[in-house]
Amino acid sequence: MRFFLLSIFLLKSIFSFSQFQISSINIHTNDLVYDSNTDRIYVSIPSSNGSNGNSIGIINPSTNELEKTIFIGSEPTVLAIADNGEYIYSGFSGASLVRRFIVSTQTAGLQFSLGTDSFSGSYYAEDIEVMPNKSTTIAVSRKNIGFSPRHEGIAIYDDNKLRSITTPDHSGSNKIEFDSQNSLIGFNNESTEFGLRRHAIDNSGITNTSVTQNVLSGFGVDFIYHGSSSNSKSNNNNNRIYSDNGKVVDITSAPFVIGSFSNIDGPITYDSLNNLVCFANFESGTINFKRFNPNTFLLFDNLTVHQTTEEAKNLITCGNNCYAFNTNDNKIIIIKDSSLGVANIKTNNSISISPNPVIDHITIKNNELISEIAILDISGRLVFNKFNSFNKIYLGNLSSGVYIIKAKYTNNKISTDKIIIK
């Protein structure tokens, strides 16, 4: 009977303190963005999804359900959302267009052609970015289909009006990010020039101002920008770009690599709320969701995602402590981290743990008597459980990573915190 009761307690601990909740939705998508005003994920759905293809899909991250689809055009691809959530812009592979989706009314709106060339044919959107604080202005990195190189220059559009000056075709910025209203960062990821470019923007259009080679490198490499306007909790990581192969580049003046995240290959997003750089990293047939400290470049935590065996395509944050990515096997994976919301809530009776991070032993000090200590890994699995004696605990047999430590007091109060094992 005693053994039975103990088993119930351990099972309750495992389920109650599971750090991550992972949900999977089966749907063909090309890209995804999140709007905080409506608390919804918006996805581009191609015709391969069936009767609701060629649409913008709306996913509720709270219920993990596809709520609605709205026709948008032929084979929607890349998406970009305005910083005020007013519009979402979509590129297409079935038409030489960009179309605007009106979030408040959930309707398709203005559309316009990206132009054509007498030799390479129609232009398509490879990347789209919305100008900061100006939802009606976008930059489009244009491409052709069927020729190499594919790059056809960057163009600036105000509503459907093209500014007259565009950047040259051939070697240019396939991937782009605004770092201000009058400046754009771009990267050539299709030829060995691997140029990281700065672009100046004015009322006439956009021009190249500098190029630095081989700061970033790699075919198909993408990046994100995080700067002083990105509302980070820390000012120590302003004006940086982060690549999906793990490089960290300071672009305050001449671009240079200031660090890297180890063993990275997967889409990236910046969690400004918790000041973490996040990857959906593909390793040996498995996606590991990894979060890193942007200042030390050290791993914060690591979660193996068993719901898919294929690579992730795009990764976003989807609200507080929520992340989502789409995969090559036609899934949307939504990850929610409950511990980020509760792990730092402490009472006056909370335990004091030192050292933290820990290599082998931790020492626990507390104001009240503790009846039990439980330690769980990031999947919620109980890895340590001890009763009554807690002054010094040996944890050197546990793998490196982030763990949740739970203390139960004799007065039945509970304290929860994180520990990091090196």
Short mmCIF file of C-alpha atoms in Angstrom, two decimals:
data_model
loop_
_atom_site.label_atom_id
_atom_site.label_comp_id
_atom_site.label_asym_id
_atom_site.label_seq_id
_atom_site.Cartn_x
_atom_site.Cartn_y
_atom_site.Cartn_z
CA MET A 1 0.00 0.00 0.00
CA ARG A 2 2.85 2.38 0.84
CA PHE A 3 4.48 1.65 -2.51
CA PHE A 4 1.21 2.34 -4.32
CA LEU A 5 0.79 5.76 -2.65
CA LEU A 6 4.38 6.71 -3.47
CA SER A 7 3.82 5.79 -7.13
CA ILE A 8 0.76 8.04 -7.26
CA PHE A 9 2.78 10.94 -5.88
CA LEU A 10 5.58 10.50 -8.40
CA LEU A 11 3.17 10.34 -11.31
CA LYS A 12 1.41 13.46 -10.07
CA SER A 13 4.74 15.29 -9.88
CA ILE A 14 5.69 14.32 -13.42
CA PHE A 15 2.44 15.54 -14.92
CA SER A 16 2.09 18.66 -12.78
CA PHE A 17 5.57 19.96 -13.46
CA SER A 18 6.04 19.14 -17.11
CA GLN A 19 7.77 22.21 -18.49
CA PHE A 20 6.65 22.02 -22.11
CA GLN A 21 3.34 21.30 -23.78
CA ILE A 22 3.69 20.27 -27.44
CA SER A 23 0.80 20.16 -29.92
CA SER A 24 0.75 19.15 -33.57
CA ILE A 25 -1.62 20.21 -36.36
CA ASN A 26 -1.59 18.39 -39.70
CA ILE A 27 -1.67 21.04 -42.42
CA HIS A 28 0.39 21.97 -45.50
CA THR A 29 1.95 25.42 -45.02
CA ASN A 30 4.72 27.50 -46.53
CA ASP A 31 5.13 30.24 -43.91
CA LEU A 32 3.63 31.55 -40.67
CA VAL A 33 3.40 34.80 -38.71
CA TYR A 34 1.78 35.80 -35.41
CA ASP A 35 -0.45 38.78 -34.55
CA SER A 36 -0.61 39.70 -30.86
CA ASN A 37 -3.75 41.84 -31.30
CA THR A 38 -5.87 38.88 -32.34
CA ASP A 39 -3.66 36.27 -30.62
CA ARG A 40 -3.65 34.18 -33.78
CA ILE A 41 -1.11 32.45 -36.00
CA TYR A 42 -1.58 33.13 -39.72
CA VAL A 43 -0.25 30.60 -42.24
CA SER A 44 0.08 30.46 -46.03
CA ILE A 45 -1.63 27.30 -47.29
CA PRO A 46 -0.78 25.99 -50.79
CA SER A 47 -3.12 24.10 -53.10
CA SER A 48 -1.58 20.78 -51.97
CA ASN A 49 -3.63 21.04 -48.77
CA GLY A 50 -6.79 20.31 -50.73
CA SER A 51 -10.13 22.11 -50.76
CA ASN A 52 -8.99 24.95 -48.46
CA GLY A 53 -5.69 25.52 -50.28
CA ASN A 54 -4.47 28.81 -51.79
CA SER A 55 -5.50 30.55 -48.61
CA ILE A 56 -4.48 32.28 -45.43
CA GLY A 57 -5.22 29.99 -42.49
CA ILE A 58 -5.95 31.27 -38.99
CA ILE A 59 -4.78 29.12 -36.07
CA ASN A 60 -5.72 29.67 -32.44
CA PRO A 61 -2.59 28.85 -30.36
CA SER A 62 -4.71 28.49 -27.23
CA THR A 63 -6.86 25.69 -28.67
CA ASN A 64 -4.36 24.49 -31.33
CA GLU A 65 -7.11 24.56 -33.96
CA LEU A 66 -7.33 25.85 -37.52
CA GLU A 67 -10.31 28.18 -37.13
CA LYS A 68 -10.74 29.56 -40.62
CA THR A 69 -9.24 29.84 -44.11
CA ILE A 70 -9.57 32.78 -46.52
CA PHE A 71 -8.71 32.58 -50.22
CA ILE A 72 -5.67 34.73 -51.00
CA GLY A 73 -4.32 33.65 -54.42
CA SER A 74 -2.36 31.06 -56.39
CA GLU A 75 0.18 29.19 -54.23
CA PRO A 76 0.92 31.64 -51.37
CA THR A 77 4.48 31.44 -50.05
CA VAL A 78 6.36 33.95 -47.90
CA LEU A 79 4.44 36.07 -45.36
CA ALA A 80 5.31 39.34 -43.60
CA ILE A 81 3.26 41.13 -40.94
CA ALA A 82 3.26 44.84 -40.09
CA ASP A 83 4.51 45.69 -36.62
CA ASN A 84 1.07 47.11 -35.69
CA GLY A 85 -0.68 43.95 -36.93
CA GLU A 86 -2.75 45.85 -39.50
CA TYR A 87 -1.71 43.95 -42.63
CA ILE A 88 -0.10 40.66 -43.62
CA TYR A 89 1.61 40.56 -47.02
CA SER A 90 1.89 37.37 -49.06
CA GLY A 91 4.08 36.41 -51.97
CA PHE A 92 3.15 33.63 -54.41
CA SER A 93 4.78 30.98 -56.56
CA GLY A 94 1.76 30.67 -58.87
CA ALA A 95 1.55 34.38 -59.73
CA SER A 96 3.96 37.33 -60.02
CA LEU A 97 2.12 39.19 -57.25
CA VAL A 98 2.12 40.45 -53.71
CA ARG A 99 -1.23 40.63 -51.97
CA ARG A 100 -2.28 42.29 -48.74
CA PHE A 101 -4.42 40.56 -46.12
CA ILE A 102 -6.43 42.83 -43.81
CA VAL A 103 -6.22 41.36 -40.32
CA SER A 104 -9.09 43.29 -38.71
CA THR A 105 -11.64 42.17 -41.31
CA GLN A 106 -9.92 38.88 -42.20
CA THR A 107 -10.24 39.62 -45.90
CA ALA A 108 -7.87 39.66 -48.88
CA GLY A 109 -7.11 43.17 -50.06
CA LEU A 110 -4.86 45.10 -52.44
CA GLN A 111 -2.72 43.11 -54.88
CA PHE A 112 -0.10 44.22 -57.39
CA SER A 113 2.38 42.81 -59.90
CA LEU A 114 6.10 42.64 -59.19
CA GLY A 115 7.01 43.20 -62.83
CA THR A 116 8.87 41.25 -65.47
CA ASP A 117 12.11 41.08 -67.46
CA SER A 118 12.35 40.41 -71.19
CA PHE A 119 14.94 37.67 -70.62
CA SER A 120 14.28 36.11 -67.21
CA GLY A 121 10.51 36.56 -67.19
CA SER A 122 8.20 37.43 -64.32
CA TYR A 123 9.41 38.44 -60.87
CA TYR A 124 8.32 36.62 -57.71
CA ALA A 125 8.76 37.43 -54.03
CA GLU A 126 11.65 35.62 -52.38
CA ASP A 127 11.44 37.69 -49.19
CA ILE A 128 9.12 40.46 -47.94
CA GLU A 129 9.61 42.85 -45.04
CA VAL A 130 7.23 45.56 -43.81
CA MET A 131 8.80 48.93 -42.98
CA PRO A 132 8.84 49.69 -39.22
CA ASN A 133 5.96 51.94 -38.14
CA LYS A 134 4.63 52.15 -41.70
CA SER A 135 2.29 49.29 -42.52
CA THR A 136 1.63 50.41 -46.12
CA THR A 137 5.28 50.26 -47.22
CA ILE A 138 7.16 47.03 -47.94
CA ALA A 139 10.51 45.89 -49.30
CA VAL A 140 10.49 42.89 -51.64
CA SER A 141 13.52 40.83 -52.59
CA ARG A 142 12.51 39.73 -56.07
CA LYS A 143 13.53 36.56 -57.90
CA ASN A 144 13.04 34.87 -61.25
CA ILE A 145 12.05 31.24 -61.66
CA GLY A 146 14.26 28.96 -63.75
CA PHE A 147 17.52 30.93 -64.04
CA SER A 148 20.70 31.26 -62.00
CA PRO A 149 21.29 33.55 -60.28
CA ARG A 150 17.65 34.06 -59.37
CA HIS A 151 18.02 37.48 -57.71
CA GLU A 152 16.20 40.37 -59.44
CA GLY A 153 16.91 43.21 -57.02
CA ILE A 154 15.11 44.72 -54.03
CA ALA A 155 12.15 47.03 -54.64
CA ILE A 156 10.23 49.35 -52.30
CA TYR A 157 6.45 49.62 -52.69
CA ASP A 158 4.09 52.15 -51.11
CA ASP A 159 0.72 50.41 -51.32
CA ASN A 160 0.95 49.30 -54.98
CA LYS A 161 3.32 52.08 -56.16
CA LEU A 162 6.91 51.12 -56.96
CA ARG A 163 9.63 53.58 -55.95
CA SER A 164 11.75 54.20 -59.04
CA ILE A 165 15.19 53.11 -57.79
CA THR A 166 15.76 49.40 -57.14
CA THR A 167 18.97 47.51 -56.37
CA PRO A 168 20.80 45.62 -59.13
CA ASP A 169 19.94 42.06 -60.07
CA HIS A 170 22.37 39.13 -60.21
CA SER A 171 24.40 39.23 -56.92
CA GLY A 172 22.28 40.84 -54.22
CA SER A 173 20.27 40.37 -51.07
CA ASN A 174 18.06 37.29 -51.26
CA LYS A 175 17.12 37.65 -47.59
CA ILE A 176 16.34 41.05 -46.08
CA GLU A 177 15.54 42.70 -42.74
CA PHE A 178 14.74 46.33 -41.91
CA ASP A 179 16.89 47.77 -39.14
CA SER A 180 15.18 51.19 -39.41
CA GLN A 181 12.79 53.04 -41.71
CA ASN A 182 15.65 54.19 -43.90
CA SER A 183 17.96 51.19 -43.71
CA LEU A 184 17.84 47.54 -44.75
CA ILE A 185 20.23 44.66 -44.12
CA GLY A 186 20.48 41.92 -46.75
CA PHE A 187 22.40 38.72 -47.45
CA ASN A 188 23.33 36.92 -50.66
CA ASN A 189 22.77 33.23 -49.91
CA GLU A 190 22.85 31.84 -53.46
CA SER A 191 26.45 32.42 -54.62
CA THR A 192 29.89 32.12 -53.04
CA GLU A 193 30.18 35.90 -52.82
CA PHE A 194 28.09 35.57 -49.61
CA GLY A 195 27.78 39.35 -49.34
CA LEU A 196 26.20 40.97 -46.28
CA ARG A 197 24.82 44.25 -47.59
CA ARG A 198 23.62 47.54 -46.19
CA HIS A 199 20.95 49.41 -48.14
CA ALA A 200 19.83 53.02 -47.81
CA ILE A 201 16.17 53.89 -48.40
CA ASP A 202 14.74 57.28 -49.36
CA ASN A 203 11.70 58.58 -51.24
CA SER A 204 13.24 57.55 -54.56
CA GLY A 205 13.86 53.94 -53.61
CA ILE A 206 16.71 51.77 -52.33
CA THR A 207 20.46 51.67 -53.02
CA ASN A 208 23.38 49.48 -51.92
CA THR A 209 25.79 51.37 -49.64
CA SER A 210 28.25 48.62 -48.65
CA VAL A 211 28.96 44.92 -48.92
CA THR A 212 31.01 42.72 -46.59
CA GLN A 213 31.85 39.22 -47.77
CA ASN A 214 32.03 36.00 -45.76
CA VAL A 215 30.87 37.40 -42.43
CA LEU A 216 27.95 35.06 -42.95
CA SER A 217 28.35 32.16 -45.35
CA GLY A 218 26.35 29.21 -46.59
CA PHE A 219 23.88 28.52 -49.37
CA GLY A 220 20.29 29.08 -48.27
CA VAL A 221 21.30 30.72 -44.97
CA ASP A 222 18.67 33.02 -43.46
CA PHE A 223 18.94 35.50 -40.60
CA ILE A 224 16.94 37.72 -38.25
CA TYR A 225 17.71 41.20 -36.96
CA HIS A 226 17.42 42.21 -33.32
CA GLY A 227 18.20 45.79 -32.39
CA SER A 228 17.48 48.71 -30.12
CA SER A 229 13.96 49.06 -31.54
CA SER A 230 13.11 45.42 -30.82
CA ASN A 231 11.94 45.98 -27.21
CA SER A 232 14.47 43.62 -25.65
CA LYS A 233 14.71 43.41 -21.87
CA SER A 234 18.48 43.81 -22.28
CA ASN A 235 20.46 46.55 -23.99
CA ASN A 236 23.53 44.33 -24.26
CA ASN A 237 22.51 42.72 -27.52
CA ASN A 238 21.40 45.60 -29.73
CA ASN A 239 22.12 45.87 -33.45
CA ARG A 240 22.87 42.23 -34.06
CA ILE A 241 21.86 39.72 -36.66
CA TYR A 242 21.49 36.03 -35.87
CA SER A 243 21.79 33.43 -38.62
CA ASP A 244 20.09 30.06 -38.82
CA ASN A 245 23.50 28.36 -38.79
CA GLY A 246 24.35 29.88 -35.42
CA LYS A 247 26.44 32.99 -36.21
CA VAL A 248 25.99 36.21 -34.23
CA VAL A 249 27.05 39.38 -36.08
CA ASP A 250 27.38 42.90 -34.67
CA ILE A 251 26.28 45.42 -37.33
CA THR A 252 26.69 48.62 -35.30
CA SER A 253 29.46 49.65 -37.70
CA ALA A 254 31.47 47.31 -39.92
CA PRO A 255 29.86 43.86 -39.54
CA PHE A 256 31.87 41.29 -37.60
CA VAL A 257 31.16 37.96 -35.93
CA ILE A 258 31.06 38.31 -32.14
CA GLY A 259 30.06 34.75 -31.28
CA SER A 260 28.18 31.66 -32.31
CA PHE A 261 25.75 29.08 -30.97
CA SER A 262 27.19 25.59 -31.24
CA ASN A 263 25.85 22.84 -33.51
CA ILE A 264 22.98 24.85 -35.03
CA ASP A 265 21.11 24.14 -38.27
CA GLY A 266 17.49 25.28 -38.27
CA PRO A 267 15.12 28.25 -38.37
CA ILE A 268 15.49 30.95 -35.76
CA THR A 269 13.43 33.46 -33.79
CA TYR A 270 14.14 35.94 -31.01
CA ASP A 271 12.04 35.72 -27.85
CA SER A 272 12.13 39.35 -26.71
CA LEU A 273 9.98 38.70 -23.64
CA ASN A 274 12.47 36.27 -22.13
CA ASN A 275 15.55 37.55 -24.00
CA LEU A 276 16.38 34.20 -25.61
CA VAL A 277 17.50 33.19 -29.09
CA CYS A 278 15.52 30.12 -30.20
CA PHE A 279 16.11 27.47 -32.87
CA ALA A 280 14.16 24.52 -34.24
CA ASN A 281 17.37 22.58 -34.77
CA PHE A 282 17.47 19.46 -36.95
CA GLU A 283 19.86 16.79 -35.66
CA SER A 284 20.07 13.18 -36.90
CA GLY A 285 16.44 12.95 -37.95
CA THR A 286 15.08 14.81 -34.91
CA ILE A 287 14.14 18.41 -34.17
CA ASN A 288 15.54 19.80 -30.93
CA PHE A 289 13.98 23.06 -29.82
CA LYS A 290 16.90 25.00 -28.34
CA ARG A 291 17.04 28.31 -26.50
CA PHE A 292 20.25 30.24 -25.94
CA ASN A 293 21.43 33.19 -23.87
CA PRO A 294 22.20 35.94 -26.44
CA ASN A 295 24.97 37.47 -24.30
CA THR A 296 26.92 34.36 -23.26
CA PHE A 297 25.94 32.24 -26.32
CA LEU A 298 25.37 29.32 -23.93
CA LEU A 299 22.52 26.82 -24.17
CA PHE A 300 19.59 27.71 -21.90
CA ASP A 301 17.52 24.58 -22.50
CA ASN A 302 16.85 21.88 -25.06
CA LEU A 303 13.65 19.99 -25.91
CA THR A 304 13.41 17.02 -28.26
CA VAL A 305 10.26 17.21 -30.43
CA HIS A 306 8.99 13.71 -31.19
CA GLN A 307 5.96 14.80 -33.24
CA THR A 308 7.97 15.05 -36.47
CA THR A 309 11.00 13.46 -38.13
CA GLU A 310 11.39 16.14 -40.80
CA GLU A 311 13.12 19.54 -40.79
CA ALA A 312 11.44 22.73 -39.63
CA LYS A 313 10.93 25.50 -42.18
CA ASN A 314 10.06 28.62 -40.16
CA LEU A 315 9.97 29.40 -36.44
CA ILE A 316 8.07 32.18 -34.65
CA THR A 317 6.99 33.23 -31.18
CA CYS A 318 3.22 33.12 -30.76
CA GLY A 319 2.57 35.03 -27.55
CA ASN A 320 4.05 34.82 -24.08
CA ASN A 321 6.07 31.62 -23.69
CA CYS A 322 4.65 30.18 -26.93
CA TYR A 323 6.51 29.09 -30.05
CA ALA A 324 5.41 27.60 -33.36
CA PHE A 325 7.08 26.18 -36.45
CA ASN A 326 6.04 24.40 -39.63
CA THR A 327 7.72 21.30 -40.99
CA ASN A 328 8.51 19.54 -44.24
CA ASP A 329 6.09 16.73 -43.35
CA ASN A 330 3.20 19.21 -43.29
CA LYS A 331 2.74 19.89 -39.61
CA ILE A 332 2.46 22.93 -37.41
CA ILE A 333 4.14 22.32 -34.05
CA ILE A 334 3.12 24.59 -31.16
CA ILE A 335 5.26 24.60 -28.01
CA LYS A 336 4.18 26.24 -24.76
CA ASP A 337 6.57 26.68 -21.87
CA SER A 338 4.64 26.81 -18.61
CA SER A 339 7.75 27.08 -16.45
CA LEU A 340 8.70 30.50 -17.83
CA GLY A 341 5.52 31.80 -16.29
CA VAL A 342 5.86 30.11 -12.90
CA ALA A 343 9.46 29.12 -12.27
CA ASN A 344 10.48 32.50 -10.94
CA ILE A 345 7.50 32.95 -8.60
CA LYS A 346 8.88 32.73 -5.09
CA THR A 347 7.53 33.20 -1.57
CA ASN A 348 9.43 34.39 1.48
CA ASN A 349 10.00 30.71 2.27
CA SER A 350 11.71 29.94 -1.04
CA ILE A 351 14.81 27.82 -1.08
CA SER A 352 18.24 29.30 -1.74
CA ILE A 353 20.30 27.17 -4.12
CA SER A 354 24.03 27.56 -4.61
CA PRO A 355 25.87 27.34 -6.84
CA ASN A 356 23.54 27.76 -9.81
CA PRO A 357 24.68 26.80 -12.47
CA VAL A 358 26.00 23.65 -10.78
CA ILE A 359 28.73 21.17 -11.74
CA ASP A 360 28.24 18.44 -9.14
CA HIS A 361 26.87 19.46 -5.69
CA ILE A 362 24.27 22.04 -4.69
CA THR A 363 23.73 23.41 -1.20
CA ILE A 364 20.17 24.23 -0.16
CA LYS A 365 19.30 26.80 2.49
CA ASN A 366 15.77 27.57 3.58
CA ASN A 367 13.76 29.44 6.20
CA GLU A 368 11.39 26.58 6.91
CA LEU A 369 11.68 22.81 7.12
CA ILE A 370 11.54 21.01 3.79
CA SER A 371 9.91 17.61 3.66
CA GLU A 372 10.80 16.72 0.07
CA ILE A 373 12.92 17.78 -2.90
CA ALA A 374 12.05 16.71 -6.46
CA ILE A 375 14.03 17.51 -9.60
CA LEU A 376 12.55 17.09 -13.09
CA ASP A 377 14.10 17.39 -16.53
CA ILE A 378 12.62 19.63 -19.22
CA SER A 379 10.30 16.87 -20.47
CA GLY A 380 8.79 16.59 -16.96
CA ARG A 381 10.53 13.29 -16.10
CA LEU A 382 11.42 12.88 -12.43
CA VAL A 383 15.22 12.45 -12.19
CA PHE A 384 15.80 13.02 -8.46
CA ASN A 385 13.62 12.64 -5.37
CA LYS A 386 14.72 12.92 -1.75
CA PHE A 387 13.03 13.19 1.66
CA ASN A 388 14.09 14.92 4.90
CA SER A 389 17.84 15.61 4.42
CA PHE A 390 18.76 18.33 1.92
CA ASN A 391 21.78 20.39 3.03
CA LYS A 392 23.97 19.10 0.20
CA ILE A 393 22.77 17.20 -2.86
CA TYR A 394 24.94 15.48 -5.46
CA LEU A 395 23.74 16.04 -9.08
CA GLY A 396 26.94 15.24 -10.97
CA ASN A 397 25.37 12.13 -12.47
CA LEU A 398 22.78 14.19 -14.41
CA SER A 399 23.31 15.37 -17.97
CA SER A 400 24.00 19.03 -18.70
CA GLY A 401 20.88 21.15 -19.16
CA VAL A 402 18.07 22.97 -17.42
CA TYR A 403 16.03 21.28 -14.70
CA ILE A 404 13.08 22.21 -12.50
CA ILE A 405 13.59 21.85 -8.75
CA LYS A 406 10.53 21.56 -6.53
CA ALA A 407 10.64 21.89 -2.74
CA LYS A 408 7.75 20.85 -0.53
CA TYR A 409 7.69 22.25 3.02
CA THR A 410 6.34 20.63 6.18
CA ASN A 411 3.53 23.24 6.13
CA ASN A 412 2.62 21.98 2.60
CA LYS A 413 3.86 25.12 0.83
CA ILE A 414 5.63 24.49 -2.49
CA SER A 415 8.49 26.38 -4.12
CA THR A 416 9.59 25.92 -7.74
CA ASP A 417 12.73 27.16 -9.46
CA LYS A 418 15.16 26.35 -12.25
CA ILE A 419 18.66 25.00 -11.93
CA ILE A 420 21.26 24.66 -14.68
CA ILE A 421 23.68 21.75 -14.66
CA LYS A 422 26.88 22.31 -16.60
#
